[in-house]
Amino acid sequence: MPLEWAKNYQITVGIHTGKTLSEVAMIAPGALDWYLKKYSGNDFKLRAAAQILMDHAMAQAG
């Protein structure tokens, strides 16, 4: 899945409902980690998109 898809993925659950993952990354970067490690819902695409963004951030930092 491409990076742009992950950035624009719209969250449909929780306190960030309606925001894109890139918006959440800017206002609450720790939320990406939460979606990866603690989110237990059925939105597997959300987890996948968060993983893509985290991988991209790590590659940019490293």
JSON list of N, CA and C in Angstrom, two decimals:
[
{"chain": "A", "resi": 1, "resn": "MET", "atom": "N", "xyz": [0.85, -1.17, 0.00]},
{"chain": "A", "resi": 1, "resn": "MET", "atom": "CA", "xyz": [0.00, 0.00, 0.00]},
{"chain": "A", "resi": 1, "resn": "MET", "atom": "C", "xyz": [0.89, 1.24, 0.00]},
{"chain": "A", "resi": 2, "resn": "PRO", "atom": "N", "xyz": [0.57, 2.20, -0.79]},
{"chain": "A", "resi": 2, "resn": "PRO", "atom": "CA", "xyz": [1.44, 3.37, -0.92]},
{"chain": "A", "resi": 2, "resn": "PRO", "atom": "C", "xyz": [1.36, 4.32, 0.29]},
{"chain": "A", "resi": 3, "resn": "LEU", "atom": "N", "xyz": [2.41, 5.09, 0.43]},
{"chain": "A", "resi": 3, "resn": "LEU", "atom": "CA", "xyz": [2.51, 6.05, 1.52]},
{"chain": "A", "resi": 3, "resn": "LEU", "atom": "C", "xyz": [1.37, 7.06, 1.48]},
{"chain": "A", "resi": 4, "resn": "GLU", "atom": "N", "xyz": [1.02, 7.56, 0.31]},
{"chain": "A", "resi": 4, "resn": "GLU", "atom": "CA", "xyz": [-0.06, 8.55, 0.22]},
{"chain": "A", "resi": 4, "resn": "GLU", "atom": "C", "xyz": [-1.38, 7.98, 0.72]},
{"chain": "A", "resi": 5, "resn": "TRP", "atom": "N", "xyz": [-1.62, 6.72, 0.42]},
{"chain": "A", "resi": 5, "resn": "TRP", "atom": "CA", "xyz": [-2.84, 6.07, 0.91]},
{"chain": "A", "resi": 5, "resn": "TRP", "atom": "C", "xyz": [-2.84, 6.08, 2.43]},
{"chain": "A", "resi": 6, "resn": "ALA", "atom": "N", "xyz": [-1.71, 5.72, 3.03]},
{"chain": "A", "resi": 6, "resn": "ALA", "atom": "CA", "xyz": [-1.61, 5.67, 4.49]},
{"chain": "A", "resi": 6, "resn": "ALA", "atom": "C", "xyz": [-1.80, 7.05, 5.11]},
{"chain": "A", "resi": 7, "resn": "LYS", "atom": "N", "xyz": [-1.20, 8.06, 4.52]},
{"chain": "A", "resi": 7, "resn": "LYS", "atom": "CA", "xyz": [-1.34, 9.43, 5.04]},
{"chain": "A", "resi": 7, "resn": "LYS", "atom": "C", "xyz": [-2.79, 9.88, 5.03]},
{"chain": "A", "resi": 8, "resn": "ASN", "atom": "N", "xyz": [-3.51, 9.51, 4.00]},
{"chain": "A", "resi": 8, "resn": "ASN", "atom": "CA", "xyz": [-4.89, 9.97, 3.83]},
{"chain": "A", "resi": 8, "resn": "ASN", "atom": "C", "xyz": [-5.93, 9.02, 4.40]},
{"chain": "A", "resi": 9, "resn": "TYR", "atom": "N", "xyz": [-5.49, 7.95, 5.05]},
{"chain": "A", "resi": 9, "resn": "TYR", "atom": "CA", "xyz": [-6.45, 7.00, 5.60]},
{"chain": "A", "resi": 9, "resn": "TYR", "atom": "C", "xyz": [-7.25, 7.68, 6.71]},
{"chain": "A", "resi": 10, "resn": "GLN", "atom": "N", "xyz": [-8.57, 7.63, 6.60]},
{"chain": "A", "resi": 10, "resn": "GLN", "atom": "CA", "xyz": [-9.44, 8.31, 7.55]},
{"chain": "A", "resi": 10, "resn": "GLN", "atom": "C", "xyz": [-9.81, 7.36, 8.68]},
{"chain": "A", "resi": 11, "resn": "ILE", "atom": "N", "xyz": [-9.61, 7.82, 9.89]},
{"chain": "A", "resi": 11, "resn": "ILE", "atom": "CA", "xyz": [-9.90, 7.03, 11.08]},
{"chain": "A", "resi": 11, "resn": "ILE", "atom": "C", "xyz": [-11.39, 7.04, 11.33]},
{"chain": "A", "resi": 12, "resn": "THR", "atom": "N", "xyz": [-11.92, 5.86, 11.64]},
{"chain": "A", "resi": 12, "resn": "THR", "atom": "CA", "xyz": [-13.37, 5.71, 11.83]},
{"chain": "A", "resi": 12, "resn": "THR", "atom": "C", "xyz": [-13.75, 5.30, 13.24]},
{"chain": "A", "resi": 13, "resn": "VAL", "atom": "N", "xyz": [-12.76, 5.25, 14.15]},
{"chain": "A", "resi": 13, "resn": "VAL", "atom": "CA", "xyz": [-13.03, 4.82, 15.52]},
{"chain": "A", "resi": 13, "resn": "VAL", "atom": "C", "xyz": [-12.31, 5.72, 16.52]},
{"chain": "A", "resi": 14, "resn": "GLY", "atom": "N", "xyz": [-12.87, 5.86, 17.70]},
{"chain": "A", "resi": 14, "resn": "GLY", "atom": "CA", "xyz": [-12.18, 6.55, 18.79]},
{"chain": "A", "resi": 14, "resn": "GLY", "atom": "C", "xyz": [-12.19, 8.07, 18.71]},
{"chain": "A", "resi": 15, "resn": "ILE", "atom": "N", "xyz": [-11.30, 8.64, 19.49]},
{"chain": "A", "resi": 15, "resn": "ILE", "atom": "CA", "xyz": [-11.29, 10.10, 19.63]},
{"chain": "A", "resi": 15, "resn": "ILE", "atom": "C", "xyz": [-10.80, 10.84, 18.39]},
{"chain": "A", "resi": 16, "resn": "HIS", "atom": "N", "xyz": [-10.15, 10.13, 17.48]},
{"chain": "A", "resi": 16, "resn": "HIS", "atom": "CA", "xyz": [-9.65, 10.76, 16.26]},
{"chain": "A", "resi": 16, "resn": "HIS", "atom": "C", "xyz": [-10.54, 10.48, 15.05]},
{"chain": "A", "resi": 17, "resn": "THR", "atom": "N", "xyz": [-11.75, 10.02, 15.28]},
{"chain": "A", "resi": 17, "resn": "THR", "atom": "CA", "xyz": [-12.68, 9.73, 14.20]},
{"chain": "A", "resi": 17, "resn": "THR", "atom": "C", "xyz": [-12.82, 10.94, 13.29]},
{"chain": "A", "resi": 18, "resn": "GLY", "atom": "N", "xyz": [-12.70, 10.69, 11.98]},
{"chain": "A", "resi": 18, "resn": "GLY", "atom": "CA", "xyz": [-12.85, 11.75, 10.99]},
{"chain": "A", "resi": 18, "resn": "GLY", "atom": "C", "xyz": [-11.54, 12.39, 10.57]},
{"chain": "A", "resi": 19, "resn": "LYS", "atom": "N", "xyz": [-10.49, 12.16, 11.32]},
{"chain": "A", "resi": 19, "resn": "LYS", "atom": "CA", "xyz": [-9.19, 12.71, 10.96]},
{"chain": "A", "resi": 19, "resn": "LYS", "atom": "C", "xyz": [-8.41, 11.70, 10.13]},
{"chain": "A", "resi": 20, "resn": "THR", "atom": "N", "xyz": [-7.47, 12.20, 9.35]},
{"chain": "A", "resi": 20, "resn": "THR", "atom": "CA", "xyz": [-6.59, 11.29, 8.61]},
{"chain": "A", "resi": 20, "resn": "THR", "atom": "C", "xyz": [-5.42, 10.92, 9.52]},
{"chain": "A", "resi": 21, "resn": "LEU", "atom": "N", "xyz": [-4.74, 9.85, 9.17]},
{"chain": "A", "resi": 21, "resn": "LEU", "atom": "CA", "xyz": [-3.58, 9.45, 9.96]},
{"chain": "A", "resi": 21, "resn": "LEU", "atom": "C", "xyz": [-2.49, 10.52, 9.95]},
{"chain": "A", "resi": 22, "resn": "SER", "atom": "N", "xyz": [-2.33, 11.23, 8.85]},
{"chain": "A", "resi": 22, "resn": "SER", "atom": "CA", "xyz": [-1.31, 12.28, 8.82]},
{"chain": "A", "resi": 22, "resn": "SER", "atom": "C", "xyz": [-1.68, 13.43, 9.76]},
{"chain": "A", "resi": 23, "resn": "GLU", "atom": "N", "xyz": [-2.97, 13.73, 9.87]},
{"chain": "A", "resi": 23, "resn": "GLU", "atom": "CA", "xyz": [-3.40, 14.76, 10.81]},
{"chain": "A", "resi": 23, "resn": "GLU", "atom": "C", "xyz": [-3.11, 14.31, 12.25]},
{"chain": "A", "resi": 24, "resn": "VAL", "atom": "N", "xyz": [-3.42, 13.07, 12.54]},
{"chain": "A", "resi": 24, "resn": "VAL", "atom": "CA", "xyz": [-3.19, 12.54, 13.88]},
{"chain": "A", "resi": 24, "resn": "VAL", "atom": "C", "xyz": [-1.69, 12.51, 14.19]},
{"chain": "A", "resi": 25, "resn": "ALA", "atom": "N", "xyz": [-0.89, 12.16, 13.21]},
{"chain": "A", "resi": 25, "resn": "ALA", "atom": "CA", "xyz": [0.56, 12.11, 13.41]},
{"chain": "A", "resi": 25, "resn": "ALA", "atom": "C", "xyz": [1.10, 13.49, 13.81]},
{"chain": "A", "resi": 26, "resn": "MET", "atom": "N", "xyz": [0.48, 14.53, 13.32]},
{"chain": "A", "resi": 26, "resn": "MET", "atom": "CA", "xyz": [0.93, 15.89, 13.64]},
{"chain": "A", "resi": 26, "resn": "MET", "atom": "C", "xyz": [0.49, 16.33, 15.03]},
{"chain": "A", "resi": 27, "resn": "ILE", "atom": "N", "xyz": [-0.72, 15.96, 15.43]},
{"chain": "A", "resi": 27, "resn": "ILE", "atom": "CA", "xyz": [-1.25, 16.44, 16.71]},
{"chain": "A", "resi": 27, "resn": "ILE", "atom": "C", "xyz": [-1.04, 15.47, 17.87]},
{"chain": "A", "resi": 28, "resn": "ALA", "atom": "N", "xyz": [-0.90, 14.19, 17.57]},
{"chain": "A", "resi": 28, "resn": "ALA", "atom": "CA", "xyz": [-0.73, 13.17, 18.62]},
{"chain": "A", "resi": 28, "resn": "ALA", "atom": "C", "xyz": [0.10, 12.02, 18.07]},
{"chain": "A", "resi": 29, "resn": "PRO", "atom": "N", "xyz": [1.40, 12.23, 17.87]},
{"chain": "A", "resi": 29, "resn": "PRO", "atom": "CA", "xyz": [2.23, 11.21, 17.23]},
{"chain": "A", "resi": 29, "resn": "PRO", "atom": "C", "xyz": [2.23, 9.87, 17.95]},
{"chain": "A", "resi": 30, "resn": "GLY", "atom": "N", "xyz": [2.03, 9.87, 19.25]},
{"chain": "A", "resi": 30, "resn": "GLY", "atom": "CA", "xyz": [1.98, 8.62, 20.00]},
{"chain": "A", "resi": 30, "resn": "GLY", "atom": "C", "xyz": [0.79, 7.75, 19.63]},
{"chain": "A", "resi": 31, "resn": "ALA", "atom": "N", "xyz": [-0.21, 8.36, 19.03]},
{"chain": "A", "resi": 31, "resn": "ALA", "atom": "CA", "xyz": [-1.40, 7.60, 18.63]},
{"chain": "A", "resi": 31, "resn": "ALA", "atom": "C", "xyz": [-1.06, 6.58, 17.56]},
{"chain": "A", "resi": 32, "resn": "LEU", "atom": "N", "xyz": [-0.10, 6.87, 16.69]},
{"chain": "A", "resi": 32, "resn": "LEU", "atom": "CA", "xyz": [0.28, 5.90, 15.67]},
{"chain": "A", "resi": 32, "resn": "LEU", "atom": "C", "xyz": [0.80, 4.62, 16.32]},
{"chain": "A", "resi": 33, "resn": "ASP", "atom": "N", "xyz": [1.60, 4.79, 17.35]},
{"chain": "A", "resi": 33, "resn": "ASP", "atom": "CA", "xyz": [2.13, 3.64, 18.07]},
{"chain": "A", "resi": 33, "resn": "ASP", "atom": "C", "xyz": [0.98, 2.87, 18.73]},
{"chain": "A", "resi": 34, "resn": "TRP", "atom": "N", "xyz": [0.01, 3.59, 19.26]},
{"chain": "A", "resi": 34, "resn": "TRP", "atom": "CA", "xyz": [-1.14, 2.95, 19.89]},
{"chain": "A", "resi": 34, "resn": "TRP", "atom": "C", "xyz": [-1.93, 2.13, 18.87]},
{"chain": "A", "resi": 35, "resn": "TYR", "atom": "N", "xyz": [-2.15, 2.68, 17.68]},
{"chain": "A", "resi": 35, "resn": "TYR", "atom": "CA", "xyz": [-2.87, 1.94, 16.65]},
{"chain": "A", "resi": 35, "resn": "TYR", "atom": "C", "xyz": [-2.13, 0.67, 16.27]},
{"chain": "A", "resi": 36, "resn": "LEU", "atom": "N", "xyz": [-0.82, 0.70, 16.33]},
{"chain": "A", "resi": 36, "resn": "LEU", "atom": "CA", "xyz": [-0.02, -0.48, 16.00]},
{"chain": "A", "resi": 36, "resn": "LEU", "atom": "C", "xyz": [-0.02, -1.53, 17.10]},
{"chain": "A", "resi": 37, "resn": "LYS", "atom": "N", "xyz": [0.12, -1.10, 18.34]},
{"chain": "A", "resi": 37, "resn": "LYS", "atom": "CA", "xyz": [0.37, -2.04, 19.43]},
{"chain": "A", "resi": 37, "resn": "LYS", "atom": "C", "xyz": [-0.83, -2.35, 20.31]},
{"chain": "A", "resi": 38, "resn": "LYS", "atom": "N", "xyz": [-1.79, -1.44, 20.39]},
{"chain": "A", "resi": 38, "resn": "LYS", "atom": "CA", "xyz": [-2.88, -1.63, 21.35]},
{"chain": "A", "resi": 38, "resn": "LYS", "atom": "C", "xyz": [-4.27, -1.66, 20.75]},
{"chain": "A", "resi": 39, "resn": "TYR", "atom": "N", "xyz": [-4.42, -1.16, 19.56]},
{"chain": "A", "resi": 39, "resn": "TYR", "atom": "CA", "xyz": [-5.74, -1.16, 18.92]},
{"chain": "A", "resi": 39, "resn": "TYR", "atom": "C", "xyz": [-6.18, -2.60, 18.69]},
{"chain": "A", "resi": 40, "resn": "SER", "atom": "N", "xyz": [-7.37, -2.93, 19.14]},
{"chain": "A", "resi": 40, "resn": "SER", "atom": "CA", "xyz": [-7.85, -4.31, 19.02]},
{"chain": "A", "resi": 40, "resn": "SER", "atom": "C", "xyz": [-9.13, -4.43, 18.19]},
{"chain": "A", "resi": 41, "resn": "GLY", "atom": "N", "xyz": [-9.45, -3.38, 17.47]},
{"chain": "A", "resi": 41, "resn": "GLY", "atom": "CA", "xyz": [-10.66, -3.41, 16.65]},
{"chain": "A", "resi": 41, "resn": "GLY", "atom": "C", "xyz": [-10.47, -4.17, 15.36]},
{"chain": "A", "resi": 42, "resn": "ASN", "atom": "N", "xyz": [-11.49, -4.13, 14.52]},
{"chain": "A", "resi": 42, "resn": "ASN", "atom": "CA", "xyz": [-11.51, -4.89, 13.28]},
{"chain": "A", "resi": 42, "resn": "ASN", "atom": "C", "xyz": [-11.00, -4.12, 12.06]},
{"chain": "A", "resi": 43, "resn": "ASP", "atom": "N", "xyz": [-10.58, -2.89, 12.24]},
{"chain": "A", "resi": 43, "resn": "ASP", "atom": "CA", "xyz": [-10.11, -2.09, 11.10]},
{"chain": "A", "resi": 43, "resn": "ASP", "atom": "C", "xyz": [-8.63, -2.40, 10.84]},
{"chain": "A", "resi": 44, "resn": "PHE", "atom": "N", "xyz": [-8.40, -3.49, 10.14]},
{"chain": "A", "resi": 44, "resn": "PHE", "atom": "CA", "xyz": [-7.04, -3.93, 9.87]},
{"chain": "A", "resi": 44, "resn": "PHE", "atom": "C", "xyz": [-6.30, -2.97, 8.95]},
{"chain": "A", "resi": 45, "resn": "LYS", "atom": "N", "xyz": [-7.04, -2.25, 8.13]},
{"chain": "A", "resi": 45, "resn": "LYS", "atom": "CA", "xyz": [-6.41, -1.26, 7.25]},
{"chain": "A", "resi": 45, "resn": "LYS", "atom": "C", "xyz": [-5.84, -0.11, 8.07]},
{"chain": "A", "resi": 46, "resn": "LEU", "atom": "N", "xyz": [-6.48, 0.23, 9.16]},
{"chain": "A", "resi": 46, "resn": "LEU", "atom": "CA", "xyz": [-5.98, 1.28, 10.04]},
{"chain": "A", "resi": 46, "resn": "LEU", "atom": "C", "xyz": [-4.61, 0.88, 10.58]},
{"chain": "A", "resi": 47, "resn": "ARG", "atom": "N", "xyz": [-4.51, -0.34, 11.06]},
{"chain": "A", "resi": 47, "resn": "ARG", "atom": "CA", "xyz": [-3.23, -0.83, 11.57]},
{"chain": "A", "resi": 47, "resn": "ARG", "atom": "C", "xyz": [-2.16, -0.85, 10.47]},
{"chain": "A", "resi": 48, "resn": "ALA", "atom": "N", "xyz": [-2.54, -1.28, 9.29]},
{"chain": "A", "resi": 48, "resn": "ALA", "atom": "CA", "xyz": [-1.60, -1.34, 8.17]},
{"chain": "A", "resi": 48, "resn": "ALA", "atom": "C", "xyz": [-1.13, 0.06, 7.78]},
{"chain": "A", "resi": 49, "resn": "ALA", "atom": "N", "xyz": [-2.04, 1.00, 7.74]},
{"chain": "A", "resi": 49, "resn": "ALA", "atom": "CA", "xyz": [-1.68, 2.37, 7.38]},
{"chain": "A", "resi": 49, "resn": "ALA", "atom": "C", "xyz": [-0.76, 2.98, 8.44]},
{"chain": "A", "resi": 50, "resn": "ALA", "atom": "N", "xyz": [-1.05, 2.72, 9.70]},
{"chain": "A", "resi": 50, "resn": "ALA", "atom": "CA", "xyz": [-0.19, 3.22, 10.77]},
{"chain": "A", "resi": 50, "resn": "ALA", "atom": "C", "xyz": [1.21, 2.62, 10.65]},
{"chain": "A", "resi": 51, "resn": "GLN", "atom": "N", "xyz": [1.29, 1.35, 10.29]},
{"chain": "A", "resi": 51, "resn": "GLN", "atom": "CA", "xyz": [2.59, 0.70, 10.12]},
{"chain": "A", "resi": 51, "resn": "GLN", "atom": "C", "xyz": [3.39, 1.35, 8.99]},
{"chain": "A", "resi": 52, "resn": "ILE", "atom": "N", "xyz": [2.72, 1.65, 7.90]},
{"chain": "A", "resi": 52, "resn": "ILE", "atom": "CA", "xyz": [3.39, 2.30, 6.76]},
{"chain": "A", "resi": 52, "resn": "ILE", "atom": "C", "xyz": [3.95, 3.66, 7.19]},
{"chain": "A", "resi": 53, "resn": "LEU", "atom": "N", "xyz": [3.16, 4.43, 7.92]},
{"chain": "A", "resi": 53, "resn": "LEU", "atom": "CA", "xyz": [3.64, 5.75, 8.36]},
{"chain": "A", "resi": 53, "resn": "LEU", "atom": "C", "xyz": [4.80, 5.62, 9.35]},
{"chain": "A", "resi": 54, "resn": "MET", "atom": "N", "xyz": [4.71, 4.66, 10.25]},
{"chain": "A", "resi": 54, "resn": "MET", "atom": "CA", "xyz": [5.80, 4.46, 11.21]},
{"chain": "A", "resi": 54, "resn": "MET", "atom": "C", "xyz": [7.07, 4.03, 10.49]},
{"chain": "A", "resi": 55, "resn": "ASP", "atom": "N", "xyz": [6.94, 3.12, 9.55]},
{"chain": "A", "resi": 55, "resn": "ASP", "atom": "CA", "xyz": [8.11, 2.66, 8.78]},
{"chain": "A", "resi": 55, "resn": "ASP", "atom": "C", "xyz": [8.74, 3.82, 8.02]},
{"chain": "A", "resi": 56, "resn": "HIS", "atom": "N", "xyz": [7.92, 4.65, 7.44]},
{"chain": "A", "resi": 56, "resn": "HIS", "atom": "CA", "xyz": [8.42, 5.81, 6.69]},
{"chain": "A", "resi": 56, "resn": "HIS", "atom": "C", "xyz": [9.16, 6.77, 7.63]},
{"chain": "A", "resi": 57, "resn": "ALA", "atom": "N", "xyz": [8.55, 7.03, 8.79]},
{"chain": "A", "resi": 57, "resn": "ALA", "atom": "CA", "xyz": [9.18, 7.94, 9.76]},
{"chain": "A", "resi": 57, "resn": "ALA", "atom": "C", "xyz": [10.53, 7.39, 10.23]},
{"chain": "A", "resi": 58, "resn": "MET", "atom": "N", "xyz": [10.58, 6.10, 10.47]},
{"chain": "A", "resi": 58, "resn": "MET", "atom": "CA", "xyz": [11.84, 5.49, 10.92]},
{"chain": "A", "resi": 58, "resn": "MET", "atom": "C", "xyz": [12.91, 5.56, 9.83]},
{"chain": "A", "resi": 59, "resn": "ALA", "atom": "N", "xyz": [12.50, 5.36, 8.59]},
{"chain": "A", "resi": 59, "resn": "ALA", "atom": "CA", "xyz": [13.45, 5.43, 7.47]},
{"chain": "A", "resi": 59, "resn": "ALA", "atom": "C", "xyz": [13.99, 6.86, 7.31]},
{"chain": "A", "resi": 60, "resn": "GLN", "atom": "N", "xyz": [13.12, 7.83, 7.52]},
{"chain": "A", "resi": 60, "resn": "GLN", "atom": "CA", "xyz": [13.55, 9.23, 7.41]},
{"chain": "A", "resi": 60, "resn": "GLN", "atom": "C", "xyz": [14.49, 9.61, 8.55]},
{"chain": "A", "resi": 61, "resn": "ALA", "atom": "N", "xyz": [14.27, 9.04, 9.71]},
{"chain": "A", "resi": 61, "resn": "ALA", "atom": "CA", "xyz": [15.09, 9.37, 10.87]},
{"chain": "A", "resi": 61, "resn": "ALA", "atom": "C", "xyz": [16.44, 8.66, 10.85]},
{"chain": "A", "resi": 62, "resn": "GLY", "atom": "N", "xyz": [16.48, 7.52, 10.17]},
{"chain": "A", "resi": 62, "resn": "GLY", "atom": "CA", "xyz": [17.65, 6.69, 10.28]},
{"chain": "A", "resi": 62, "resn": "GLY", "atom": "C", "xyz": [18.70, 6.82, 9.31]}
]
